[in-house]
Structure formats: C-alpha cells, structure tokens
Short mmCIF file of N, CA and C in Angstrom, two decimals:
data_model
loop_
_atom_site.label_atom_id
_atom_site.label_comp_id
_atom_site.label_asym_id
_atom_site.label_seq_id
_atom_site.Cartn_x
_atom_site.Cartn_y
_atom_site.Cartn_z
N MET A 140 -43.44 -23.98 13.52
CA MET A 140 -42.98 -23.87 14.88
C MET A 140 -44.17 -23.84 15.85
N ARG A 141 -45.27 -23.23 15.44
CA ARG A 141 -46.42 -23.12 16.34
C ARG A 141 -47.08 -24.47 16.62
N ARG A 142 -46.86 -25.48 15.76
CA ARG A 142 -47.47 -26.78 15.98
C ARG A 142 -46.70 -27.63 16.98
N LEU A 143 -45.42 -27.32 17.19
CA LEU A 143 -44.58 -28.12 18.07
C LEU A 143 -45.10 -28.20 19.51
N PRO A 144 -45.45 -27.10 20.16
CA PRO A 144 -45.87 -27.18 21.56
C PRO A 144 -47.29 -27.69 21.77
N VAL A 145 -48.05 -27.89 20.71
CA VAL A 145 -49.43 -28.32 20.86
C VAL A 145 -49.52 -29.64 21.61
N GLY A 146 -48.57 -30.53 21.35
CA GLY A 146 -48.60 -31.83 22.01
C GLY A 146 -48.18 -31.80 23.46
N CYS A 147 -47.51 -30.75 23.90
CA CYS A 147 -46.98 -30.77 25.26
C CYS A 147 -47.59 -29.73 26.19
N THR A 148 -48.25 -28.73 25.68
CA THR A 148 -48.80 -27.69 26.55
C THR A 148 -49.84 -26.87 25.79
N THR A 149 -50.48 -25.97 26.48
CA THR A 149 -51.42 -25.04 25.83
C THR A 149 -50.96 -23.62 26.12
N ASP A 150 -51.53 -22.67 25.40
CA ASP A 150 -51.11 -21.28 25.62
C ASP A 150 -51.60 -20.74 26.96
N ALA A 151 -52.44 -21.49 27.67
CA ALA A 151 -52.89 -21.08 28.99
C ALA A 151 -51.89 -21.46 30.09
N HIS A 152 -50.90 -22.26 29.74
CA HIS A 152 -49.90 -22.69 30.71
C HIS A 152 -49.05 -21.49 31.13
N ALA A 153 -48.61 -21.48 32.38
CA ALA A 153 -47.89 -20.33 32.95
C ALA A 153 -46.58 -20.01 32.24
N VAL A 154 -45.88 -21.01 31.73
CA VAL A 154 -44.58 -20.77 31.10
C VAL A 154 -44.62 -20.93 29.57
N TYR A 155 -45.81 -20.94 28.99
CA TYR A 155 -45.94 -21.12 27.53
C TYR A 155 -45.20 -20.02 26.78
N ALA A 156 -45.39 -18.77 27.14
CA ALA A 156 -44.75 -17.65 26.43
C ALA A 156 -43.23 -17.74 26.53
N THR A 157 -42.72 -18.09 27.70
CA THR A 157 -41.29 -18.23 27.88
C THR A 157 -40.74 -19.36 27.04
N PHE A 158 -41.46 -20.49 27.03
CA PHE A 158 -41.05 -21.64 26.23
C PHE A 158 -40.99 -21.29 24.75
N MET A 159 -42.02 -20.63 24.24
CA MET A 159 -42.06 -20.28 22.82
C MET A 159 -40.98 -19.26 22.47
N SER A 160 -40.72 -18.32 23.35
CA SER A 160 -39.68 -17.32 23.11
C SER A 160 -38.30 -17.99 23.02
N ARG A 161 -38.01 -18.86 23.95
CA ARG A 161 -36.70 -19.54 23.95
C ARG A 161 -36.58 -20.49 22.76
N LEU A 162 -37.67 -21.15 22.41
CA LEU A 162 -37.66 -22.03 21.25
C LEU A 162 -37.38 -21.25 19.98
N SER A 163 -38.01 -20.11 19.85
CA SER A 163 -37.81 -19.25 18.69
C SER A 163 -36.35 -18.78 18.61
N GLN A 164 -35.75 -18.45 19.74
CA GLN A 164 -34.36 -18.00 19.76
C GLN A 164 -33.41 -19.11 19.32
N CYS A 165 -33.79 -20.36 19.55
CA CYS A 165 -32.96 -21.48 19.14
C CYS A 165 -33.08 -21.76 17.64
N ILE A 166 -34.23 -21.48 17.07
CA ILE A 166 -34.48 -21.82 15.67
C ILE A 166 -34.12 -20.68 14.73
N TYR A 167 -34.44 -19.45 15.12
CA TYR A 167 -34.27 -18.30 14.24
C TYR A 167 -33.24 -17.33 14.78
N VAL A 168 -32.52 -16.67 13.86
CA VAL A 168 -31.57 -15.61 14.24
C VAL A 168 -31.78 -14.44 13.29
N TRP A 169 -31.43 -13.25 13.75
CA TRP A 169 -31.48 -12.08 12.89
C TRP A 169 -30.32 -12.18 11.90
N ASP A 170 -30.56 -11.80 10.66
CA ASP A 170 -29.52 -11.81 9.63
C ASP A 170 -28.40 -10.86 10.07
N PRO A 171 -27.17 -11.37 10.23
CA PRO A 171 -26.07 -10.54 10.74
C PRO A 171 -25.78 -9.29 9.89
N GLU A 172 -25.90 -9.40 8.58
CA GLU A 172 -25.66 -8.24 7.71
C GLU A 172 -26.70 -7.16 7.93
N ASP A 173 -27.96 -7.57 8.10
CA ASP A 173 -29.04 -6.61 8.36
C ASP A 173 -28.83 -5.91 9.70
N VAL A 174 -28.43 -6.69 10.71
CA VAL A 174 -28.21 -6.13 12.04
C VAL A 174 -27.05 -5.15 12.01
N GLU A 175 -25.99 -5.50 11.29
CA GLU A 175 -24.83 -4.61 11.18
C GLU A 175 -25.22 -3.28 10.53
N ALA A 176 -26.03 -3.34 9.49
CA ALA A 176 -26.49 -2.12 8.82
C ALA A 176 -27.38 -1.29 9.74
N LEU A 177 -28.25 -1.95 10.51
CA LEU A 177 -29.12 -1.24 11.44
C LEU A 177 -28.32 -0.57 12.54
N VAL A 178 -27.30 -1.25 13.06
CA VAL A 178 -26.45 -0.66 14.11
C VAL A 178 -25.73 0.58 13.57
N ALA A 179 -25.24 0.49 12.33
CA ALA A 179 -24.56 1.66 11.73
C ALA A 179 -25.53 2.83 11.56
N ALA A 180 -26.76 2.52 11.12
CA ALA A 180 -27.76 3.58 10.94
C ALA A 180 -28.16 4.20 12.27
N LYS A 181 -28.33 3.36 13.28
CA LYS A 181 -28.71 3.85 14.61
C LYS A 181 -27.59 4.69 15.21
N LYS A 182 -26.34 4.28 14.97
CA LYS A 182 -25.19 5.02 15.48
C LYS A 182 -25.16 6.41 14.85
N SER A 183 -25.42 6.49 13.55
CA SER A 183 -25.47 7.79 12.86
C SER A 183 -26.59 8.65 13.41
N GLU A 184 -27.73 8.02 13.67
CA GLU A 184 -28.87 8.74 14.24
C GLU A 184 -28.54 9.30 15.62
N MET A 185 -27.86 8.50 16.43
CA MET A 185 -27.49 8.94 17.78
C MET A 185 -26.44 10.06 17.72
N GLU A 186 -25.51 9.97 16.76
CA GLU A 186 -24.51 11.03 16.61
C GLU A 186 -25.16 12.34 16.17
N ALA A 187 -26.22 12.24 15.36
CA ALA A 187 -26.95 13.43 14.94
C ALA A 187 -27.64 14.10 16.12
N MET A 188 -27.96 13.29 17.16
CA MET A 188 -28.58 13.84 18.37
C MET A 188 -27.51 14.22 19.39
N HIS A 189 -26.24 14.25 18.94
CA HIS A 189 -25.08 14.65 19.76
C HIS A 189 -24.81 13.68 20.90
N VAL A 190 -25.07 12.39 20.69
CA VAL A 190 -24.67 11.35 21.64
C VAL A 190 -23.38 10.76 21.07
N GLU A 191 -22.27 11.07 21.71
CA GLU A 191 -20.95 10.72 21.18
C GLU A 191 -20.35 9.50 21.88
N ASN A 192 -19.34 8.93 21.26
CA ASN A 192 -18.52 7.85 21.82
C ASN A 192 -19.33 6.62 22.23
N GLN A 193 -20.20 6.19 21.37
CA GLN A 193 -21.01 5.00 21.64
C GLN A 193 -20.36 3.77 21.00
N THR A 194 -20.23 2.69 21.77
CA THR A 194 -19.76 1.43 21.20
C THR A 194 -20.93 0.77 20.48
N ASP A 195 -20.62 -0.25 19.68
CA ASP A 195 -21.69 -0.97 18.99
C ASP A 195 -22.65 -1.63 19.98
N ASP A 196 -22.12 -2.09 21.12
CA ASP A 196 -22.99 -2.69 22.14
C ASP A 196 -23.95 -1.66 22.73
N ASP A 197 -23.44 -0.46 22.97
CA ASP A 197 -24.30 0.62 23.49
C ASP A 197 -25.39 0.95 22.49
N VAL A 198 -25.01 1.02 21.23
CA VAL A 198 -25.98 1.34 20.18
C VAL A 198 -27.02 0.23 20.08
N PHE A 199 -26.58 -1.03 20.12
CA PHE A 199 -27.51 -2.16 20.00
C PHE A 199 -28.53 -2.17 21.13
N ARG A 200 -28.12 -1.78 22.34
CA ARG A 200 -29.05 -1.72 23.46
C ARG A 200 -30.14 -0.67 23.26
N ASN A 201 -29.88 0.31 22.40
CA ASN A 201 -30.87 1.35 22.11
C ASN A 201 -31.77 1.02 20.93
N ILE A 202 -31.56 -0.12 20.31
CA ILE A 202 -32.40 -0.54 19.19
C ILE A 202 -33.60 -1.31 19.76
N LYS A 203 -34.79 -0.89 19.38
CA LYS A 203 -36.01 -1.54 19.86
C LYS A 203 -36.28 -2.80 19.04
N THR A 204 -37.00 -3.73 19.65
CA THR A 204 -37.38 -4.95 18.96
C THR A 204 -38.19 -4.65 17.71
N SER A 205 -39.03 -3.63 17.79
CA SER A 205 -39.84 -3.27 16.63
C SER A 205 -38.97 -2.77 15.48
N GLU A 206 -37.86 -2.10 15.80
CA GLU A 206 -36.93 -1.66 14.76
C GLU A 206 -36.22 -2.86 14.12
N LEU A 207 -35.84 -3.84 14.94
CA LEU A 207 -35.25 -5.06 14.40
C LEU A 207 -36.22 -5.75 13.46
N ALA A 208 -37.46 -5.88 13.89
CA ALA A 208 -38.47 -6.56 13.07
C ALA A 208 -38.74 -5.82 11.76
N MET A 209 -38.68 -4.49 11.80
CA MET A 209 -38.98 -3.71 10.60
C MET A 209 -37.83 -3.74 9.59
N HIS A 210 -36.60 -3.70 10.07
CA HIS A 210 -35.46 -3.51 9.18
C HIS A 210 -34.60 -4.75 8.95
N CYS A 211 -34.80 -5.81 9.73
CA CYS A 211 -33.96 -7.00 9.62
C CYS A 211 -34.82 -8.23 9.32
N THR A 212 -34.21 -9.20 8.68
CA THR A 212 -34.92 -10.43 8.37
C THR A 212 -34.48 -11.54 9.31
N LEU A 213 -35.40 -12.45 9.58
CA LEU A 213 -35.09 -13.63 10.37
C LEU A 213 -34.64 -14.73 9.43
N ALA A 214 -33.68 -15.50 9.87
CA ALA A 214 -33.21 -16.63 9.08
C ALA A 214 -33.10 -17.84 9.99
N ASN A 215 -33.09 -19.01 9.38
CA ASN A 215 -32.93 -20.24 10.13
C ASN A 215 -31.53 -20.27 10.71
N ALA A 216 -31.38 -20.62 11.96
CA ALA A 216 -30.09 -20.59 12.64
C ALA A 216 -29.07 -21.52 11.99
N THR A 217 -29.51 -22.57 11.36
CA THR A 217 -28.57 -23.51 10.74
C THR A 217 -27.85 -22.90 9.55
N LEU A 218 -28.38 -21.84 8.97
CA LEU A 218 -27.71 -21.19 7.83
C LEU A 218 -26.41 -20.52 8.23
N PHE A 219 -26.27 -20.15 9.51
CA PHE A 219 -25.12 -19.39 9.95
C PHE A 219 -24.13 -20.22 10.75
N GLN A 220 -24.35 -21.53 10.83
CA GLN A 220 -23.41 -22.38 11.55
C GLN A 220 -22.24 -22.73 10.64
N ALA A 221 -21.07 -22.82 11.23
CA ALA A 221 -19.87 -23.12 10.43
C ALA A 221 -19.71 -24.60 10.21
#
C-alpha cells in the first residue's frame, strides 16, 4: 500500500496523510469478531467502573485506536464482502 502514492505525491504534500488514511480505510477493515469481543470487554470494564446503561455505540466511542490496534486484527476488506 505504501508504494501506491509514490507515483502521485510525496509525504510532504499537504493532504498526503489524509489520502493515506482514507486509502487504508478502503483496503483494510477491523475483524468484526475481534471488534465484537473488544466491545464486550470494554462494556464489562465500564460497568465495573459503575457506568451503566451504555449502548454498543457508546462503548465503541470510548475505545481508543491503540486498543483496537492491540486487540484486533486488520483484514483485507474484500474478505468481508458478500
């Protein structure tokens, strides 16, 4: 993936980081089973801190990117298409 933008831009370009981020989102996705397990674990952690009545969306908003990277795997987006 890192070789793709070499022909069209450099990392000094103003929108290089945005381009690479969006490109990565199109190619890779978090494994849904891993994310589901992480949300369940985070929900239990929040309940232990007496934060009640959280929806899965509320819990997901409290998950840091570093936690996703540590506990979930990235997969090619084409693996999850129907």
